[in-house]
Short mmCIF file of N, CA and C in Angstrom, two decimals:
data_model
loop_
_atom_site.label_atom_id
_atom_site.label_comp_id
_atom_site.label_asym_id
_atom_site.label_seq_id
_atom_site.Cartn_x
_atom_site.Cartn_y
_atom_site.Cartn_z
N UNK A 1 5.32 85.87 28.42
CA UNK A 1 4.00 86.35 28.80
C UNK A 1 3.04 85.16 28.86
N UNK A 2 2.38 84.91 29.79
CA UNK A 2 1.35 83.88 30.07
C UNK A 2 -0.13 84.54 29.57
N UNK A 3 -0.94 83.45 28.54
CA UNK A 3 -1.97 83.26 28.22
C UNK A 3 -2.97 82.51 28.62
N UNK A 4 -3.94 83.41 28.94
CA UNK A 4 -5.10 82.28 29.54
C UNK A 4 -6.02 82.50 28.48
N UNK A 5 -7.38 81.64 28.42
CA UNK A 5 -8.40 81.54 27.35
C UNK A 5 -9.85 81.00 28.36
N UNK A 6 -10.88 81.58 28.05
CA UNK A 6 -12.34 80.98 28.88
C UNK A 6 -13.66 81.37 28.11
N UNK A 7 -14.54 80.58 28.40
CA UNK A 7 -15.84 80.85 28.07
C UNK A 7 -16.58 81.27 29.13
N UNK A 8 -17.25 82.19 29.03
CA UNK A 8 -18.56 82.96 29.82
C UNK A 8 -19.32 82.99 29.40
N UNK A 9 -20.41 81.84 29.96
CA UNK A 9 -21.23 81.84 29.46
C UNK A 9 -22.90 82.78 30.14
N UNK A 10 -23.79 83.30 29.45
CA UNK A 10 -24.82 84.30 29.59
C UNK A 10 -26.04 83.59 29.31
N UNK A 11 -26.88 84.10 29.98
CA UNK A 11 -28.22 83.55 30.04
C UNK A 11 -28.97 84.97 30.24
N UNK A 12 -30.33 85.14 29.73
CA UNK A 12 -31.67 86.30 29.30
C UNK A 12 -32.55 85.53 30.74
N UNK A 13 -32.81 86.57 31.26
CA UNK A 13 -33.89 85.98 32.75
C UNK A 13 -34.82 87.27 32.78
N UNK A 14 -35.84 86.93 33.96
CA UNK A 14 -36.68 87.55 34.15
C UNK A 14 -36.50 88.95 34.71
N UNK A 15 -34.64 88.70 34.88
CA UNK A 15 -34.57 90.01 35.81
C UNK A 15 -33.06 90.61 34.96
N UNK A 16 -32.96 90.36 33.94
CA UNK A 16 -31.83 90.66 33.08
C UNK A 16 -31.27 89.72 32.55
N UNK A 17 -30.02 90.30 31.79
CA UNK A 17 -28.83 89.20 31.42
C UNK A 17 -27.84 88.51 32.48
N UNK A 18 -27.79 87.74 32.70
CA UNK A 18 -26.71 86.83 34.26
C UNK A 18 -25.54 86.21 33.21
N UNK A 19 -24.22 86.11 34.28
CA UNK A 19 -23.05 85.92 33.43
C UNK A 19 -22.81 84.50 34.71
N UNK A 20 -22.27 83.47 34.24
CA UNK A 20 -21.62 82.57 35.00
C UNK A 20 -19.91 82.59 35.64
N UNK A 21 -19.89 82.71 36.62
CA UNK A 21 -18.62 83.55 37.30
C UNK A 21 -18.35 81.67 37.83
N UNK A 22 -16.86 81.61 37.60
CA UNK A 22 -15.78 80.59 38.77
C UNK A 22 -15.67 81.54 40.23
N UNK A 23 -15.55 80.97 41.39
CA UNK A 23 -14.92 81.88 42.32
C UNK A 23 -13.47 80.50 42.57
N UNK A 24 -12.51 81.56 42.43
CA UNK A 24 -11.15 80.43 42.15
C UNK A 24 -10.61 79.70 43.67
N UNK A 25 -10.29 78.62 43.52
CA UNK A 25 -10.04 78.07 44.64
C UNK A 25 -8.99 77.71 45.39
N UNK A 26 -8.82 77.32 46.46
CA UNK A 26 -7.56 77.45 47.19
C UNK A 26 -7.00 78.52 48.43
N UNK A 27 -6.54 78.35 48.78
CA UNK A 27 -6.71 79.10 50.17
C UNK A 27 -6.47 80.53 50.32
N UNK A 28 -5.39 80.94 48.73
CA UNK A 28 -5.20 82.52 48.55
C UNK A 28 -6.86 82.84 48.54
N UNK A 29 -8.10 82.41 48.04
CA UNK A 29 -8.74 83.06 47.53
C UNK A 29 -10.02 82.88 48.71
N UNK A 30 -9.67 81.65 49.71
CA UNK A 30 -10.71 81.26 50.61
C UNK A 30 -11.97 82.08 51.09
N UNK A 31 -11.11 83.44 51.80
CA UNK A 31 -12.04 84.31 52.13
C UNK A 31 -12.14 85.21 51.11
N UNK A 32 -11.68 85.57 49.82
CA UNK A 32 -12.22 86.48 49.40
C UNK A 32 -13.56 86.42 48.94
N UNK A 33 -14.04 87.67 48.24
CA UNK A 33 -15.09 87.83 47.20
C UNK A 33 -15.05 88.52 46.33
N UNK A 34 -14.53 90.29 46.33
CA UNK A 34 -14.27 91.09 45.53
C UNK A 34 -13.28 90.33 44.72
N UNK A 35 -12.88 90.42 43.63
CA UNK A 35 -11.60 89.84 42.83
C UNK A 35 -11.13 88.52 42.51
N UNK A 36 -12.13 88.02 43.14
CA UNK A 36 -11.41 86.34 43.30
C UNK A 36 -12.60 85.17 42.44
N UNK A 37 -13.43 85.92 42.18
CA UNK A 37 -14.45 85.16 41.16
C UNK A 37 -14.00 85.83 39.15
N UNK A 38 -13.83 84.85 38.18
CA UNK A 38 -13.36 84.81 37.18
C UNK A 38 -14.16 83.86 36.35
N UNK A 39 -13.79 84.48 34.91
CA UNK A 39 -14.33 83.59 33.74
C UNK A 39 -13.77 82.44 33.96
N UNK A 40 -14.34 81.03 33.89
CA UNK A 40 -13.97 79.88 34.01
C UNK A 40 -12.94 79.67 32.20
N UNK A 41 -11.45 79.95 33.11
CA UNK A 41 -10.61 79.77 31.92
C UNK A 41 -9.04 79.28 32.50
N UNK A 42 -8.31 78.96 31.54
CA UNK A 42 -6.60 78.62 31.96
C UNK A 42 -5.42 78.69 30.97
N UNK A 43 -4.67 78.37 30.99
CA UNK A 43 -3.36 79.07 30.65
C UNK A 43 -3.20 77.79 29.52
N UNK A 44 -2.95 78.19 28.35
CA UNK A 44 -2.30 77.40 27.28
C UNK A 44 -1.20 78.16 26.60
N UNK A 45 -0.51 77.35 26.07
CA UNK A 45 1.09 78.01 25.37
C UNK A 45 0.30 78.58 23.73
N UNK A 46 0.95 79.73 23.49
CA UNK A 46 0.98 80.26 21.72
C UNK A 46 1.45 79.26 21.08
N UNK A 47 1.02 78.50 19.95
CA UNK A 47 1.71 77.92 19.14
C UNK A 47 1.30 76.19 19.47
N UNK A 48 1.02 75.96 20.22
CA UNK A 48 0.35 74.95 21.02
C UNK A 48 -1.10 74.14 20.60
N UNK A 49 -1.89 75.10 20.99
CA UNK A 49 -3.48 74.90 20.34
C UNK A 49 -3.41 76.21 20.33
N UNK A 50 -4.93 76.58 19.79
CA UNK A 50 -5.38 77.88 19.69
C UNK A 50 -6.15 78.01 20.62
N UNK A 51 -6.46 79.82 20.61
CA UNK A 51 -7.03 80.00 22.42
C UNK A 51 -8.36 79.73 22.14
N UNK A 52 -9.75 79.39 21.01
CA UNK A 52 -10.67 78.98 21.24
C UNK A 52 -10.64 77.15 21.93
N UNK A 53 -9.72 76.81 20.95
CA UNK A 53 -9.35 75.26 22.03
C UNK A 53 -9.19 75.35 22.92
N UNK A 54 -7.96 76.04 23.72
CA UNK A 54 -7.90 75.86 24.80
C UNK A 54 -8.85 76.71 26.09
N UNK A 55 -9.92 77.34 25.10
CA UNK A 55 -10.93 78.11 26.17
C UNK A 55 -11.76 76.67 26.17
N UNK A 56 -12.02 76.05 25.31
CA UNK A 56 -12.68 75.03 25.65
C UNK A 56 -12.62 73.71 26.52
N UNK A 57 -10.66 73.77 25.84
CA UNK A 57 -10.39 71.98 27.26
C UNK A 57 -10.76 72.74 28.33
N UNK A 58 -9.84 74.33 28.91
CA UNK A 58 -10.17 74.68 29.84
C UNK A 58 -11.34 74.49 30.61
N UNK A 59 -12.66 74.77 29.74
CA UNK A 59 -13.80 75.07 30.39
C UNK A 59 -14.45 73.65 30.79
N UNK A 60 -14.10 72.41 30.17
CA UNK A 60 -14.17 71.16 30.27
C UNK A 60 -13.25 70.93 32.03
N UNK A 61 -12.15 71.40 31.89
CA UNK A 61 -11.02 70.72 33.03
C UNK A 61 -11.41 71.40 34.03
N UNK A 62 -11.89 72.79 34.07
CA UNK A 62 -11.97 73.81 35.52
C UNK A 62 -13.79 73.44 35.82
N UNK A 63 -14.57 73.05 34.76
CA UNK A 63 -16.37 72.68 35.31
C UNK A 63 -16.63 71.40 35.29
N UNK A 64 -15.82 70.31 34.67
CA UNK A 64 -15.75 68.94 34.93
C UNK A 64 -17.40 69.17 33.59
N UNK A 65 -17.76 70.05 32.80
CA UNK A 65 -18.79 69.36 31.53
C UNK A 65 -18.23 69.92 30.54
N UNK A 66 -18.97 69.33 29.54
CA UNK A 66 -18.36 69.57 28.15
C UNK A 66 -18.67 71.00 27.57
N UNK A 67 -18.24 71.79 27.10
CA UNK A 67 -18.49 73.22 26.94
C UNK A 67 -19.71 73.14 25.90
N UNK A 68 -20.66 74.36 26.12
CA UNK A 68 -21.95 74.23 25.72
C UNK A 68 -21.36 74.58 23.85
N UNK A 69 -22.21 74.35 23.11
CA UNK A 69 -22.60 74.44 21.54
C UNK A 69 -22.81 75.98 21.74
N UNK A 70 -23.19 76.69 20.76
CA UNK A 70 -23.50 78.06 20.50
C UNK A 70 -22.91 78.90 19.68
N UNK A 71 -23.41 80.20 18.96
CA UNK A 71 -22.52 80.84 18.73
C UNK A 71 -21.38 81.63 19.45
N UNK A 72 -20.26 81.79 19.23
CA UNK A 72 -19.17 81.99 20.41
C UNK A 72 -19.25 83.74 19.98
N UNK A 73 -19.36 84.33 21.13
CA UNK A 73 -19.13 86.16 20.63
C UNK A 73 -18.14 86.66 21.36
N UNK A 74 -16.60 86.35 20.44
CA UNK A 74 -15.59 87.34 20.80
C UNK A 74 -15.54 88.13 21.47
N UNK A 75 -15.11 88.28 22.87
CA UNK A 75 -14.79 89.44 23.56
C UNK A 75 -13.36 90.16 23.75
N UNK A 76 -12.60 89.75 23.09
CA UNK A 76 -11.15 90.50 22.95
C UNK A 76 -10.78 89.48 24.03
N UNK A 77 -9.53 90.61 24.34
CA UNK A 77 -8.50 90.15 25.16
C UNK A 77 -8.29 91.55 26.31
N UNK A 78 -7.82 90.96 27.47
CA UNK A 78 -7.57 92.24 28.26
C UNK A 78 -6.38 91.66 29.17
N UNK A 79 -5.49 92.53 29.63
CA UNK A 79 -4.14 92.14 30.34
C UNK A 79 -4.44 92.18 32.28
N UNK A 80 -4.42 91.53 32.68
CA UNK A 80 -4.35 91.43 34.38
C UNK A 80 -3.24 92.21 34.55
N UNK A 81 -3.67 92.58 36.39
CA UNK A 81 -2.10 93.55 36.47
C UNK A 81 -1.44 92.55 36.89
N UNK A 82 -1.58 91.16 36.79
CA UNK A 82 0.21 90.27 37.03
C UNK A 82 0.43 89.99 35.34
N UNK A 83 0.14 90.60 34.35
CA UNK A 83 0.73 90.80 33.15
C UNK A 83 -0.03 89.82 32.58
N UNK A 84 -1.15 88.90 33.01
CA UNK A 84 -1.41 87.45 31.87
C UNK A 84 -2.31 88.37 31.15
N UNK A 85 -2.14 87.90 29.87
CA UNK A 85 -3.44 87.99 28.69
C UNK A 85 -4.56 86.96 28.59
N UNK A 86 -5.59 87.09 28.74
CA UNK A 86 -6.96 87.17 29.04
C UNK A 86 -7.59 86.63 27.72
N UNK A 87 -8.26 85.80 26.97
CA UNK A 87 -9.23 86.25 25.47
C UNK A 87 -10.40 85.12 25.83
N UNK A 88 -11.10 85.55 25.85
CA UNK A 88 -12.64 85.23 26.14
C UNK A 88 -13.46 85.19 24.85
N UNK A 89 -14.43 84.22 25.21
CA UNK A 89 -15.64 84.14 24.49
C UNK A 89 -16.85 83.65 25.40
N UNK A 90 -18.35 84.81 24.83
CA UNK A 90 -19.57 84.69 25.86
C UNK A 90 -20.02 83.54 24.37
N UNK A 91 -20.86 82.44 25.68
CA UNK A 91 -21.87 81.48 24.48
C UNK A 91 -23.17 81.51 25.19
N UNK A 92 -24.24 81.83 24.91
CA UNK A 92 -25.86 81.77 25.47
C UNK A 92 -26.29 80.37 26.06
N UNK A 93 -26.06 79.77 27.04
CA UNK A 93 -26.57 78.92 27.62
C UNK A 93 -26.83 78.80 29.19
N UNK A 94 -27.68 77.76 29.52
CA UNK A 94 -28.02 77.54 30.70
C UNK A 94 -27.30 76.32 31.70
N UNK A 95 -26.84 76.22 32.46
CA UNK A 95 -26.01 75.68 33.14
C UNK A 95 -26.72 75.41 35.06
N UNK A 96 -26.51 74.38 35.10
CA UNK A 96 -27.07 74.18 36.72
C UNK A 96 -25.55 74.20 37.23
N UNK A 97 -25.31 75.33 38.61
CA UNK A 97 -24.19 75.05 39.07
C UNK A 97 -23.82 73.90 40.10
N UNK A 98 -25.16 73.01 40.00
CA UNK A 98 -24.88 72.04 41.19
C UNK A 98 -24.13 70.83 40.15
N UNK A 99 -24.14 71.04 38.72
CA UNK A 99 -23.85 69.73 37.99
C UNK A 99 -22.09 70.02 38.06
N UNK A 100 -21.30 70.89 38.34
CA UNK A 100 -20.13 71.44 37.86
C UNK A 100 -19.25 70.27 39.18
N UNK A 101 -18.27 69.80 38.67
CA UNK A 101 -17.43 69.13 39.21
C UNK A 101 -16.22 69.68 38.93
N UNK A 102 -16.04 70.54 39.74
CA UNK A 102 -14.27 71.24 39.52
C UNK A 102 -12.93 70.01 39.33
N UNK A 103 -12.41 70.60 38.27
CA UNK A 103 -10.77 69.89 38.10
C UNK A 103 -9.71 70.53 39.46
N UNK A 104 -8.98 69.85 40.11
CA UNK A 104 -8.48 69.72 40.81
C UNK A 104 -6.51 70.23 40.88
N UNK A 105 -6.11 71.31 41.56
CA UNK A 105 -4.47 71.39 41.73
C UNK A 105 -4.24 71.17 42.95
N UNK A 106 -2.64 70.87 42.62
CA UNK A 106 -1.79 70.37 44.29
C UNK A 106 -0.72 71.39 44.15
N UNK A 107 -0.79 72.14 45.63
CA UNK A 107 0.28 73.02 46.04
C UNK A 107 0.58 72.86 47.44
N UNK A 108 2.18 73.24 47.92
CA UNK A 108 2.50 73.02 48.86
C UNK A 108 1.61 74.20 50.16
N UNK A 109 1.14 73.56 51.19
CA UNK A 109 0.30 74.20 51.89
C UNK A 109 0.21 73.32 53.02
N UNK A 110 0.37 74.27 54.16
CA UNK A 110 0.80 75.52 54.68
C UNK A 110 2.41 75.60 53.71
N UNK A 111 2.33 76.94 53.40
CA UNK A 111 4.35 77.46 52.84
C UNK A 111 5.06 76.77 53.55
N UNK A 112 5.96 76.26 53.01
CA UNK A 112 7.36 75.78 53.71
C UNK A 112 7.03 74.73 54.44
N UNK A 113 6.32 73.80 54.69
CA UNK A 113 5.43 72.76 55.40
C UNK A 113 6.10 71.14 54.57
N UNK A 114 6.48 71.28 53.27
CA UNK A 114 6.61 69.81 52.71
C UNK A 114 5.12 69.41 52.45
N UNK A 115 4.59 69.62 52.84
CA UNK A 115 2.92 68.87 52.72
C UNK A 115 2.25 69.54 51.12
N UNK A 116 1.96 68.71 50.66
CA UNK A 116 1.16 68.94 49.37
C UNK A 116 -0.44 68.87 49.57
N UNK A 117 -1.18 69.83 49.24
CA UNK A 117 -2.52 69.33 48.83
C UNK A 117 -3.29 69.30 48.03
N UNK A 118 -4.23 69.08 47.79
CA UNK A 118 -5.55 69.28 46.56
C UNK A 118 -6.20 70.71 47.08
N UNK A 119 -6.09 71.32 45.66
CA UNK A 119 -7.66 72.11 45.94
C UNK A 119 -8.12 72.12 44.65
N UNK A 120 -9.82 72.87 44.89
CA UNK A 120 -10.42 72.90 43.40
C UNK A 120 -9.80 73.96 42.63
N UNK A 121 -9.95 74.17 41.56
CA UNK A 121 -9.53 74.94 40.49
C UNK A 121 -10.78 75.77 41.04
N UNK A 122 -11.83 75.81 40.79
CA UNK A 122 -12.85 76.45 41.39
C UNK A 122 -13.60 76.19 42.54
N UNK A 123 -13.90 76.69 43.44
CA UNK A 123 -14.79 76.10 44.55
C UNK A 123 -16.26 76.35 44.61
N UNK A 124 -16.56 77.21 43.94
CA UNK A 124 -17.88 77.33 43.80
C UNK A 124 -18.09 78.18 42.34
N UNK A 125 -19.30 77.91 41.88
CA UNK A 125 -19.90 78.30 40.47
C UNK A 125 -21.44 78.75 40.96
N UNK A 126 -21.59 80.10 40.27
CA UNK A 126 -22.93 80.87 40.33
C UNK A 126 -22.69 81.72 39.18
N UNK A 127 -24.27 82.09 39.10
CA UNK A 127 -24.57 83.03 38.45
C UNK A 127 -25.10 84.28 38.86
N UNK A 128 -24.41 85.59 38.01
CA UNK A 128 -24.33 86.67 38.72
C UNK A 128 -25.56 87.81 37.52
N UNK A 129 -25.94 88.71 38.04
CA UNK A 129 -26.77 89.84 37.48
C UNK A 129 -25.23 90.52 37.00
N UNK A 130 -24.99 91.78 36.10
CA UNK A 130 -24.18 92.08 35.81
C UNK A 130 -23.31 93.23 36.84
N UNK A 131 -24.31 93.55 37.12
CA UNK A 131 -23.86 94.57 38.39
C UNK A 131 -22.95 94.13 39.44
N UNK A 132 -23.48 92.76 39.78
CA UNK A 132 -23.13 91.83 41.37
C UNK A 132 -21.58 91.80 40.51
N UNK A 133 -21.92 91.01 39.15
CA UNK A 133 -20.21 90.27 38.62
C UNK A 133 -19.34 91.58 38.16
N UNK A 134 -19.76 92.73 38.25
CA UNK A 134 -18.55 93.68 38.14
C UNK A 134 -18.11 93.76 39.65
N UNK A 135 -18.58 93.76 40.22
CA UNK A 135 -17.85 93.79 41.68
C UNK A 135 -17.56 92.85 42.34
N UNK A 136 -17.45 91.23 41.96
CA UNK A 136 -16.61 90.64 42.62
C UNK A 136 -15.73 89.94 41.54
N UNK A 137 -15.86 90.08 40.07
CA UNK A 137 -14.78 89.93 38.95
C UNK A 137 -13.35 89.78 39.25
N UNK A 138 -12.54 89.50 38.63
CA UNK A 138 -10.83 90.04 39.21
C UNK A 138 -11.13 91.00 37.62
N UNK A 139 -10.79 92.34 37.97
CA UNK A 139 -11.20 94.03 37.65
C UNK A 139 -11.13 94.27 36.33
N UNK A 140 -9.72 93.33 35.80
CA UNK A 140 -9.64 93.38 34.08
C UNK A 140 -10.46 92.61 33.69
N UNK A 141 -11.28 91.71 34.09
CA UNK A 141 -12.51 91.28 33.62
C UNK A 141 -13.71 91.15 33.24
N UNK A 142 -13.34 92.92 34.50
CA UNK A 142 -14.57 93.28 33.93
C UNK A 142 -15.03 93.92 32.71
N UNK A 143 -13.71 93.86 31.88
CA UNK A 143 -14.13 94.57 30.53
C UNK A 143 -14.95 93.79 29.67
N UNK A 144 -14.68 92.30 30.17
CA UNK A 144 -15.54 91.04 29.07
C UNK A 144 -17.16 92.03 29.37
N UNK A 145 -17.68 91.94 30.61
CA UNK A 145 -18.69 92.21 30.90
C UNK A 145 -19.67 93.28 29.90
N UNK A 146 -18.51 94.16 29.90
CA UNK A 146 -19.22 95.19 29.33
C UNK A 146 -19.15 95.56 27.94
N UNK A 147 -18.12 94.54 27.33
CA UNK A 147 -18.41 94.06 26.05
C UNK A 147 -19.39 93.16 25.75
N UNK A 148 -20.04 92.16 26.69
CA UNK A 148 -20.86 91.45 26.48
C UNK A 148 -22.37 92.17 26.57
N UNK A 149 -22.38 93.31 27.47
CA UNK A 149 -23.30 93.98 27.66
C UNK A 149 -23.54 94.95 26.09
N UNK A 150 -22.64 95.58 25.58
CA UNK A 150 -22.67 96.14 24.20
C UNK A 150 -23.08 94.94 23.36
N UNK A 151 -23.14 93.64 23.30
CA UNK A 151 -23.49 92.63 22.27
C UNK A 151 -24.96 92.45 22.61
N UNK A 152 -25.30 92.26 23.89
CA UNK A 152 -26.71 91.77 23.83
C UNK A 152 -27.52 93.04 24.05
N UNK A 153 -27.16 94.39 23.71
CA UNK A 153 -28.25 95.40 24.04
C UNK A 153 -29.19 95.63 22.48
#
């Protein structure tokens, strides 16, 4: 079973609570929008580090900054339907998405081509009202949301 780990981080505005969404990158996800934006997080082994560490290198390797200070508020864990386990933590900070320098993968592209390329781990970073990020989330994610929404009410 594959484990991933991320921080989501939340910010208080004039017009609600906003959650900071990855939209993931690479050409499966090019045109999407529904499903294809995620907690900025990645896959570490059990037994390895622990998943607050590795929510953190993660959040360091997929935003290119150092993960913000804060108190961290547990949001469980939730399973994707390709089976990965999920465990999140929201931290209260503010973030410019123009400072984010995505970490970088190479996959063969076009299929069957021999050709390798780069893409970002993320291609773009925003911040969403909670409403907007339940609907373009990938769907088991959206449970962080609304656990995060039960913490800050």
């Amino acid at each position: 079973m594959k484990t991933s780990a991320g921080l989501l981080l939340f910010r208080h505005t004039d017009h609600g609570l906003e959650v900071l969404l990855g939209h993931m990158g690479g050409p499966f996800f090019a045109r999407r929008d529904a499903g294809a934006w995620s907690v900025p997080k990645g896959e570490y082994e059990s037994g390895s580090e622990s998943a607050w560490d590795a929510a953190r290198r993660e959040f360091q390797e997929e935003l290119g900054l150092a993960p913000p200070d804060g108190e961290a508020v547990p949001l469980g864990e939730v399973r994707q339907t390709n089976g990965k386990v999920v465990t999140a933590w929201a931290i209260e900070a503010d973030l410019d998405p123009a400072t984010v320098v995505p970490g970088t993968f190479a996959m063969e592209w076009p299929p069957k081509s021999g050709q390798t390329r780069e893409f970002p781990e993320l291609d773009r970073v925003e911040w969403f009202g909670l409403d907007r990020a339940r609907a373009v989330i990938v769907t088991a994610q959206a449970a962080f949301l609304d656990r995060l929404a039960e913490h800050s009410a």
